[in-house]
Amino acid sequence: MPLQARALLPPAALIVGTGYLTTTLPSSFAVERPLHTAGVVLLVTGSILVGLGIPCVHDKHQDRPPFQHNGSRLPKLQRPYVLAILLTLPISARIGLSWWVLKHVECTGPSALPILPLLVAGYYSLDDTQDLDLDSKSRARLEEDYPATTSAPRRYILPYLLLAASGFWLTSIAALLRSTTICPVTRIWAVPRLSTLGFALDCVIVALLYALLNGRKSSKRHAFQTPPNITLLGVLLIACSGLLGVAGGVTYAIAPDHRYWILDLSSSYVQSLFALSLTIPCTLLSFLGVTSSIGFWSTLFVAALSASLTYFVQILRMVANGPWPLGYMFSLALPFALLGLAVIQHAVVSWGGEASSRRRPISRFARVCIPASFLLLLVSFGRYQRLLTRHPISVLIEMGKKQHTTWATQAHSSVTLHDAVRNYQIRYLRDPPPGFDKWYGYASSRNSVVIDDFDNIEKDLAPFWSLSPEVLRKRTAEVLVGDNGLGGISIRSGNAEVFANVPGTHRWMVDGTVDMIRPFAEHLPDMDIAMNLNDECRVAIPYTRWKEAHQVQFASRNPRSSEQTLGFSADRGSAWLNTSELTDVPAYFKVEGFNPTFQLYGSLSCPPDSPARSQYHWNTGVVCTSCSAPHSLGLFVRNWTESANPCHQPDLAYMHGLHMSPSALVGTHELIPIFSQSKAPGYADIRYPSPWNYKDKARYETDADFPDPTFVEKENTLFWRGGTTEGVSAGSGAWRGMLRQRLVHLANNPTSEQMMLLPSARDDGSFEYSLETPGLIQHSLGAKPDIHFVDKVVRCGGKDCSDQESEFTFVEGIDFKQHWRYKFLFDADGAGFSGRFIPFMQSRSLVFKSALFREWYEGRLTAWHHFVPVDLRLHDLWSILAYFGGWQDDSGRKWEGREKEANRIARQGRMWTEKVLRKEDMEIYMFRLLLELGRLTDDNRDKLGYRPS
Ligand SMILES: *[C@@H]1O[C@H](CO)[C@@H](O)[C@H](O)[C@H]1NC(C)=O
Ligand SMILES: *[C@@H]1O[C@H](CO)[C@@H](O)[C@H](O)[C@H]1NC(C)=O
Ligand SMILES: *[C@@H]1O[C@H](CO)[C@@H](O)[C@H](O)[C@H]1NC(C)=O
């Protein structure tokens, strides 16, 4: 029989469809709103089925000779109806259950879905009556032509068993690396059980669907009904969707709190939903199409196989992305071999009965091929990763040293004003701003170590070149009208003054900034600046706008022509609008507190095809290895700058208070020059040295009760204290992903195994990744964590308050000076940057830092040379602590803590901080920033500049 291209279409569509679904679902935005998605997909699928079913059914019957057996082709009508009505219940229940389980996905284990086909096949095979109700002659003929269609499920048990084993293995491996997202104690019991219940419902649904489409179980008469009555199936799906719609409508009517949630759909969601509502019906249709030619069980096999293979490839990629326990790498050969066996076994059962002669070569082939491929895979995996002979941290410390030397050299190569000007011109392709000589004098008289590298200023101001000076001034004035959480500073004739509108609670911040400006204010041009009074950054512009802005910046750099350069314009002061005379100000800001902001702000400036914009890492229960790989070496942070870049890390959306539920994000998508103390990468705020540090709100000081002993005399402890202030968890459960909460949970009552890099038990100096239980980790670490929340839970609402209370123990607050007692200090973000970092660095302790926010001094301190970077996922924390603080467990793995190295990093950090993060350095940075801003807002900015005569 020649294969026609048309006949190949349904199987091809089925394979592509299942493959596509398997690939995209783990990162699909459609999972963001599972109920909406289910409703729409069911409706679309149902409608398509009904639409196709009505006209086609009868024509198709004509050319489908073998299965049409005398008259009994339809079951009595009411039976399918009953079945269909029965089915809406478990389907709706299943959808509701999935929704609830998805909300607590970090509490679930590996999915049991791969064993579903096996269970259903097993169930139907209990009963022999599935075979056609034919006399022996026509049966023999039928078997010859269409052997697969006539076979009972029993024959397929073995291939399905192999498939299930392989699939289950793969899903277990995928779920192996547990994230630090918290599965709350209040849910830890119920969620796994409910997800098991969901699986049971799956089984019931599939069994009933099979009965609906294929005739009722144990009814000889109606064993086959071909083609399946797709109209009925369509009606059923529409009915389920209708039920969901009704439930949604009722919720909308009686629970106004949920209206926002019901109607607020992002464009990424709508796109994914669209893709899904196309793929699922197509896949289902091709499934039904293939069913009518090779039978239900073979079709299901093909679909499951396609899904397994795609999944296998995905797991390979995941393993290739990250460090992985060696044993599990080898074990990947097993599911692959099982898949192969399953294919061969399936071929055997569907191509030949007992008598078939074709069977022998196949099974011989199988016997040779399977062990061979198994061996091949084992060997190739074995080559893939060997034991590590050097600890990655040692490598990173070495790299850090080099990086620091390079940075320090380039940051200060100028020794005269002339050099500084030349270096500026080379570096930034234009003349330094007017007043540069004053700045240079100021900086060099204060022994600034950093003279040349002010790349942070350059980067922060770059997009603003795309706006004219007039617009910049206008926007500054406009945002200072009314209460936008901004405070203004105006500089006129060398005097800095605070605008009247600053609320008392934030007065210190603006006053502190004025104090910082005062020593050099006389050299500044007249201007107004808008200061962010909130901790959270707030300016995020879309990618296209961002790109445009950067192109403009390059074009408008003033080429160093031979023309004379000018000083600041004379009458600058009057060019700034008087805020009290402005009327009709555009509303630039939107209050986004308490809501997820990653898509709306955090990743907005990323390219549309970057993972952050195109993927939704909804399975927060597992570590996203493809997200951490680009900035990691093994388990550890290799590139500190990159580690906070949102663009390659879609999972950041659920790992930080700022992205999950900030307390005061008053954001804008317009380019507005706003000074913030820190920003998350991706935001366009202009960073300036924090008055918090300048005014010593948290100070490094010691006294007789709280001395700062030398490193070796300190307690071997990793210490952190803080409040639940990173974001607001007002009933959405956002706290489970916040950095601070995850840190405290990980240190005190972790619930899942963590991967660690430890010396191997062979004691030959090599290292090995392995999964360790929380109990063993706590027991074996040389340095113990002492990490707690203080006082009581704050910034919470609804059940999130009580949930956090049952999750965490809260301890008494401490004197800030008590920190110096411990060897290792942990520094984590709060609602904004961590104000403790600089005092921590000034102490003799070693600072571990995990942060999304980046401050003005980004780059001055080098990770692994001055402090120890910890990934925002915290999956590296215990391995780092084991490296510096030691490890000893009962299975003979032992590691002396690298105390000398820890001490050295702490010392280098302390010394360098004393050089580059002094108050003078803050002034110097601010001085230069304001000169640059002065030029940017000057009508003659293209001609301004300083050149030594
Ligand atoms: C399928 O079911 C619908 C509704 O129950 C019925 O009207 C239709 O005749 C059935 N079609 C076939 C081919 O069984
Ligand atoms: C701004 O306008 C108000 C009201 O017209 C006036 O009182 C104030 O002096 C003006 N301020 C400046 C700096 O010109
Ligand atoms: C870190 O990544 C940034 C951006 O990709 C790159 O410019 C920088 O050179 C990297 N730093 C190191 C030390 O590799």
Short mmCIF file of N, CA and C in Angstrom, two decimals, residues 135-246:
data_model
loop_
_atom_site.label_atom_id
_atom_site.label_comp_id
_atom_site.label_asym_id
_atom_site.label_seq_id
_atom_site.Cartn_x
_atom_site.Cartn_y
_atom_site.Cartn_z
N ASP A 135 -17.65 -12.51 13.56
CA ASP A 135 -17.44 -13.95 13.43
C ASP A 135 -15.98 -14.19 13.05
N SER A 136 -15.55 -15.40 13.20
CA SER A 136 -14.12 -15.64 13.11
C SER A 136 -13.56 -15.34 11.73
N LYS A 137 -14.41 -15.50 10.70
CA LYS A 137 -13.88 -15.28 9.36
C LYS A 137 -13.57 -13.81 9.09
N SER A 138 -14.58 -13.00 9.37
CA SER A 138 -14.34 -11.59 9.10
C SER A 138 -13.30 -11.01 10.05
N ARG A 139 -13.22 -11.60 11.22
CA ARG A 139 -12.21 -11.14 12.15
C ARG A 139 -10.81 -11.40 11.58
N ALA A 140 -10.66 -12.60 11.03
CA ALA A 140 -9.34 -12.94 10.47
C ALA A 140 -9.00 -11.97 9.35
N ARG A 141 -10.01 -11.67 8.51
CA ARG A 141 -9.75 -10.77 7.41
C ARG A 141 -9.35 -9.38 7.93
N LEU A 142 -10.12 -8.98 8.92
CA LEU A 142 -9.89 -7.66 9.50
C LEU A 142 -8.50 -7.57 10.10
N GLU A 143 -8.14 -8.63 10.77
CA GLU A 143 -6.83 -8.62 11.43
C GLU A 143 -5.72 -8.50 10.41
N GLU A 144 -5.97 -9.11 9.28
CA GLU A 144 -4.94 -9.05 8.26
C GLU A 144 -4.77 -7.61 7.75
N ASP A 145 -5.91 -6.97 7.50
CA ASP A 145 -5.82 -5.62 6.95
C ASP A 145 -5.45 -4.58 8.00
N TYR A 146 -6.14 -4.68 9.09
CA TYR A 146 -5.94 -3.64 10.11
C TYR A 146 -5.65 -4.28 11.45
N PRO A 147 -4.50 -4.88 11.58
CA PRO A 147 -4.28 -5.66 12.80
C PRO A 147 -4.37 -4.81 14.08
N ALA A 148 -3.86 -3.59 13.99
CA ALA A 148 -3.78 -2.79 15.21
C ALA A 148 -5.16 -2.47 15.75
N THR A 149 -6.09 -2.21 14.86
CA THR A 149 -7.39 -1.76 15.30
C THR A 149 -8.16 -2.81 16.07
N THR A 150 -7.84 -4.03 15.81
CA THR A 150 -8.65 -5.06 16.42
C THR A 150 -8.08 -5.55 17.75
N SER A 151 -6.92 -5.06 18.06
CA SER A 151 -6.26 -5.69 19.19
C SER A 151 -6.79 -5.19 20.53
N ALA A 152 -6.70 -6.00 21.50
CA ALA A 152 -7.13 -5.65 22.84
C ALA A 152 -6.02 -4.90 23.54
N PRO A 153 -6.38 -4.07 24.53
CA PRO A 153 -5.37 -3.30 25.25
C PRO A 153 -4.32 -4.19 25.90
N ARG A 154 -4.69 -5.40 26.20
CA ARG A 154 -3.77 -6.26 26.92
C ARG A 154 -2.42 -6.39 26.22
N ARG A 155 -2.51 -6.45 24.88
CA ARG A 155 -1.26 -6.61 24.14
C ARG A 155 -0.32 -5.44 24.36
N TYR A 156 -0.91 -4.31 24.72
CA TYR A 156 -0.08 -3.11 24.81
C TYR A 156 0.48 -2.86 26.20
N ILE A 157 0.16 -3.74 27.09
CA ILE A 157 0.59 -3.49 28.46
C ILE A 157 2.11 -3.34 28.55
N LEU A 158 2.81 -4.24 27.89
CA LEU A 158 4.27 -4.21 28.04
C LEU A 158 4.89 -2.93 27.48
N PRO A 159 4.58 -2.56 26.21
CA PRO A 159 5.14 -1.28 25.74
C PRO A 159 4.75 -0.10 26.62
N TYR A 160 3.51 -0.10 27.08
CA TYR A 160 3.10 1.01 27.94
C TYR A 160 3.85 1.00 29.26
N LEU A 161 4.12 -0.19 29.73
CA LEU A 161 4.87 -0.28 30.99
C LEU A 161 6.26 0.32 30.81
N LEU A 162 6.90 -0.01 29.69
CA LEU A 162 8.24 0.53 29.44
C LEU A 162 8.20 2.04 29.30
N LEU A 163 7.18 2.49 28.58
CA LEU A 163 7.03 3.92 28.38
C LEU A 163 6.82 4.63 29.71
N ALA A 164 5.97 4.05 30.53
CA ALA A 164 5.66 4.66 31.82
C ALA A 164 6.90 4.72 32.70
N ALA A 165 7.66 3.63 32.70
CA ALA A 165 8.86 3.60 33.53
C ALA A 165 9.82 4.69 33.10
N SER A 166 9.98 4.79 31.78
CA SER A 166 10.89 5.80 31.26
C SER A 166 10.41 7.21 31.61
N GLY A 167 9.11 7.44 31.38
CA GLY A 167 8.56 8.77 31.64
C GLY A 167 8.64 9.14 33.11
N PHE A 168 8.36 8.16 33.95
CA PHE A 168 8.37 8.45 35.37
C PHE A 168 9.78 8.80 35.83
N TRP A 169 10.72 8.08 35.27
CA TRP A 169 12.12 8.36 35.59
C TRP A 169 12.50 9.79 35.20
N LEU A 170 12.07 10.15 34.00
CA LEU A 170 12.40 11.49 33.51
C LEU A 170 11.76 12.57 34.37
N THR A 171 10.48 12.40 34.70
CA THR A 171 9.85 13.45 35.51
C THR A 171 10.49 13.52 36.89
N SER A 172 10.93 12.38 37.40
CA SER A 172 11.58 12.43 38.71
C SER A 172 12.89 13.20 38.62
N ILE A 173 13.62 12.98 37.54
CA ILE A 173 14.88 13.71 37.39
C ILE A 173 14.61 15.20 37.24
N ALA A 174 13.56 15.53 36.49
CA ALA A 174 13.24 16.95 36.28
C ALA A 174 12.90 17.63 37.60
N ALA A 175 12.35 16.87 38.54
CA ALA A 175 11.91 17.47 39.80
C ALA A 175 12.97 17.35 40.89
N LEU A 176 14.16 16.92 40.49
CA LEU A 176 15.17 16.59 41.49
C LEU A 176 15.73 17.82 42.22
N LEU A 177 16.02 18.86 41.45
CA LEU A 177 16.64 20.03 42.05
C LEU A 177 15.56 20.94 42.61
N ARG A 178 15.32 20.83 43.89
CA ARG A 178 14.24 21.62 44.49
C ARG A 178 14.71 23.04 44.71
N SER A 179 13.83 23.98 44.40
CA SER A 179 14.16 25.38 44.64
C SER A 179 14.02 25.68 46.12
N THR A 180 14.37 26.90 46.51
CA THR A 180 14.24 27.27 47.92
C THR A 180 12.89 27.94 48.19
N THR A 181 12.05 27.99 47.18
CA THR A 181 10.70 28.53 47.40
C THR A 181 10.01 27.70 48.49
N ILE A 182 9.29 28.41 49.34
CA ILE A 182 8.80 27.76 50.55
C ILE A 182 7.49 27.02 50.31
N CYS A 183 7.48 25.75 50.69
CA CYS A 183 6.22 25.05 50.79
C CYS A 183 5.78 25.21 52.25
N PRO A 184 4.74 26.00 52.51
CA PRO A 184 4.41 26.34 53.90
C PRO A 184 3.99 25.10 54.70
N VAL A 185 4.28 25.12 55.98
CA VAL A 185 3.88 24.00 56.84
C VAL A 185 2.38 23.80 56.79
N THR A 186 1.66 24.89 56.53
CA THR A 186 0.20 24.77 56.53
C THR A 186 -0.32 24.06 55.28
N ARG A 187 0.54 23.88 54.28
CA ARG A 187 0.08 23.24 53.05
C ARG A 187 0.79 21.92 52.77
N ILE A 188 1.80 21.66 53.55
CA ILE A 188 2.71 20.58 53.17
C ILE A 188 2.03 19.22 53.19
N TRP A 189 0.95 19.13 53.92
CA TRP A 189 0.24 17.86 53.99
C TRP A 189 -0.77 17.76 52.85
N ALA A 190 -1.53 18.81 52.69
CA ALA A 190 -2.69 18.74 51.80
C ALA A 190 -2.31 18.71 50.32
N VAL A 191 -1.33 19.52 49.93
CA VAL A 191 -1.10 19.68 48.50
C VAL A 191 -0.69 18.37 47.81
N PRO A 192 0.28 17.63 48.35
CA PRO A 192 0.63 16.38 47.67
C PRO A 192 -0.54 15.42 47.57
N ARG A 193 -1.38 15.41 48.61
CA ARG A 193 -2.52 14.50 48.57
C ARG A 193 -3.53 14.94 47.52
N LEU A 194 -3.74 16.23 47.47
CA LEU A 194 -4.68 16.71 46.46
C LEU A 194 -4.14 16.50 45.06
N SER A 195 -2.82 16.58 44.92
CA SER A 195 -2.33 16.37 43.56
C SER A 195 -2.44 14.88 43.22
N THR A 196 -2.35 14.00 44.21
CA THR A 196 -2.61 12.58 43.95
C THR A 196 -4.07 12.37 43.56
N LEU A 197 -4.94 13.06 44.29
CA LEU A 197 -6.36 12.97 43.97
C LEU A 197 -6.60 13.43 42.53
N GLY A 198 -5.89 14.50 42.14
CA GLY A 198 -6.01 15.00 40.78
C GLY A 198 -5.61 13.94 39.78
N PHE A 199 -4.57 13.21 40.12
CA PHE A 199 -4.12 12.15 39.22
C PHE A 199 -5.18 11.05 39.12
N ALA A 200 -5.78 10.73 40.26
CA ALA A 200 -6.85 9.72 40.23
C ALA A 200 -7.98 10.20 39.32
N LEU A 201 -8.29 11.47 39.43
CA LEU A 201 -9.35 12.02 38.57
C LEU A 201 -8.96 11.91 37.10
N ASP A 202 -7.67 12.18 36.83
CA ASP A 202 -7.20 12.02 35.45
C ASP A 202 -7.52 10.63 34.94
N CYS A 203 -7.22 9.64 35.78
CA CYS A 203 -7.45 8.25 35.37
C CYS A 203 -8.93 8.04 35.06
N VAL A 204 -9.78 8.53 35.96
CA VAL A 204 -11.22 8.35 35.77
C VAL A 204 -11.66 9.01 34.47
N ILE A 205 -11.15 10.23 34.26
CA ILE A 205 -11.57 10.97 33.06
C ILE A 205 -11.15 10.23 31.80
N VAL A 206 -9.90 9.79 31.77
CA VAL A 206 -9.43 9.11 30.56
C VAL A 206 -10.21 7.83 30.34
N ALA A 207 -10.48 7.10 31.41
CA ALA A 207 -11.23 5.85 31.27
C ALA A 207 -12.63 6.15 30.73
N LEU A 208 -13.27 7.17 31.27
CA LEU A 208 -14.62 7.49 30.80
C LEU A 208 -14.62 7.99 29.36
N LEU A 209 -13.61 8.81 29.04
CA LEU A 209 -13.51 9.31 27.68
C LEU A 209 -13.36 8.15 26.70
N TYR A 210 -12.54 7.22 27.10
CA TYR A 210 -12.32 6.06 26.25
C TYR A 210 -13.63 5.32 26.05
N ALA A 211 -14.37 5.20 27.15
CA ALA A 211 -15.65 4.52 27.05
C ALA A 211 -16.59 5.29 26.14
N LEU A 212 -16.56 6.60 26.28
CA LEU A 212 -17.45 7.43 25.50
C LEU A 212 -17.16 7.31 24.00
N LEU A 213 -15.87 7.30 23.69
CA LEU A 213 -15.49 7.30 22.29
C LEU A 213 -15.51 5.92 21.69
N ASN A 214 -15.25 4.95 22.52
CA ASN A 214 -14.99 3.63 21.97
C ASN A 214 -16.07 2.62 22.32
N GLY A 215 -17.12 3.09 22.92
CA GLY A 215 -18.15 2.14 23.34
C GLY A 215 -17.90 1.76 24.78
N ARG A 216 -18.98 1.34 25.45
CA ARG A 216 -18.82 1.13 26.87
C ARG A 216 -18.03 -0.12 27.14
N LYS A 217 -17.30 -0.08 28.17
CA LYS A 217 -16.53 -1.23 28.62
C LYS A 217 -17.47 -2.41 28.87
N SER A 218 -16.98 -3.58 28.59
CA SER A 218 -17.67 -4.84 28.80
C SER A 218 -19.05 -4.89 28.14
N SER A 219 -19.17 -4.17 27.08
CA SER A 219 -20.38 -4.33 26.30
C SER A 219 -19.97 -4.84 24.93
N LYS A 220 -20.25 -6.06 24.67
CA LYS A 220 -19.79 -6.66 23.41
C LYS A 220 -20.36 -5.92 22.22
N ARG A 221 -21.58 -5.53 22.34
CA ARG A 221 -22.25 -4.99 21.17
C ARG A 221 -21.62 -3.69 20.69
N HIS A 222 -21.22 -2.90 21.65
CA HIS A 222 -20.80 -1.56 21.26
C HIS A 222 -19.30 -1.36 21.41
N ALA A 223 -18.61 -2.44 21.19
CA ALA A 223 -17.18 -2.35 21.41
C ALA A 223 -16.51 -1.35 20.48
N PHE A 224 -17.03 -1.19 19.32
CA PHE A 224 -16.42 -0.24 18.41
C PHE A 224 -17.43 0.69 17.80
N GLN A 225 -17.09 1.87 17.81
CA GLN A 225 -17.95 2.87 17.21
C GLN A 225 -17.02 3.82 16.51
N THR A 226 -16.90 3.65 15.22
CA THR A 226 -15.89 4.39 14.50
C THR A 226 -16.51 5.17 13.38
N PRO A 227 -16.18 6.38 13.13
CA PRO A 227 -15.26 7.16 13.94
C PRO A 227 -15.91 7.56 15.26
N PRO A 228 -15.13 7.91 16.22
CA PRO A 228 -15.69 8.29 17.50
C PRO A 228 -16.67 9.45 17.29
N ASN A 229 -17.68 9.49 18.09
CA ASN A 229 -18.66 10.56 17.91
C ASN A 229 -18.08 11.87 18.43
N ILE A 230 -17.44 12.60 17.51
CA ILE A 230 -16.75 13.79 17.97
C ILE A 230 -17.69 14.93 18.29
N THR A 231 -18.89 14.85 17.74
CA THR A 231 -19.86 15.89 18.10
C THR A 231 -20.15 15.84 19.59
N LEU A 232 -20.37 14.63 20.03
CA LEU A 232 -20.69 14.45 21.44
C LEU A 232 -19.53 14.94 22.31
N LEU A 233 -18.33 14.57 21.89
CA LEU A 233 -17.14 15.00 22.63
C LEU A 233 -17.07 16.53 22.67
N GLY A 234 -17.35 17.13 21.50
CA GLY A 234 -17.31 18.59 21.42
C GLY A 234 -18.31 19.22 22.36
N VAL A 235 -19.52 18.69 22.36
CA VAL A 235 -20.56 19.23 23.24
C VAL A 235 -20.12 19.13 24.70
N LEU A 236 -19.53 18.01 25.00
CA LEU A 236 -19.05 17.79 26.37
C LEU A 236 -18.04 18.86 26.77
N LEU A 237 -17.07 19.12 25.89
CA LEU A 237 -16.04 20.11 26.22
C LEU A 237 -16.65 21.50 26.37
N ILE A 238 -17.58 21.82 25.48
CA ILE A 238 -18.22 23.14 25.58
C ILE A 238 -18.97 23.24 26.91
N ALA A 239 -19.61 22.15 27.30
CA ALA A 239 -20.34 22.17 28.57
C ALA A 239 -19.39 22.44 29.73
N CYS A 240 -18.23 21.80 29.72
CA CYS A 240 -17.25 22.02 30.81
C CYS A 240 -16.81 23.49 30.82
N SER A 241 -16.54 24.00 29.62
CA SER A 241 -16.13 25.39 29.53
C SER A 241 -17.22 26.30 30.05
N GLY A 242 -18.49 25.94 29.72
CA GLY A 242 -19.62 26.72 30.21
C GLY A 242 -19.66 26.73 31.72
N LEU A 243 -19.44 25.57 32.33
CA LEU A 243 -19.43 25.49 33.80
C LEU A 243 -18.39 26.45 34.37
N LEU A 244 -17.20 26.44 33.76
CA LEU A 244 -16.13 27.33 34.23
C LEU A 244 -16.54 28.78 34.08
N GLY A 245 -17.17 29.07 32.93
CA GLY A 245 -17.61 30.44 32.68
C GLY A 245 -18.60 30.88 33.73
N VAL A 246 -19.54 30.01 34.06
CA VAL A 246 -20.54 30.35 35.07
C VAL A 246 -19.85 30.60 36.41
#
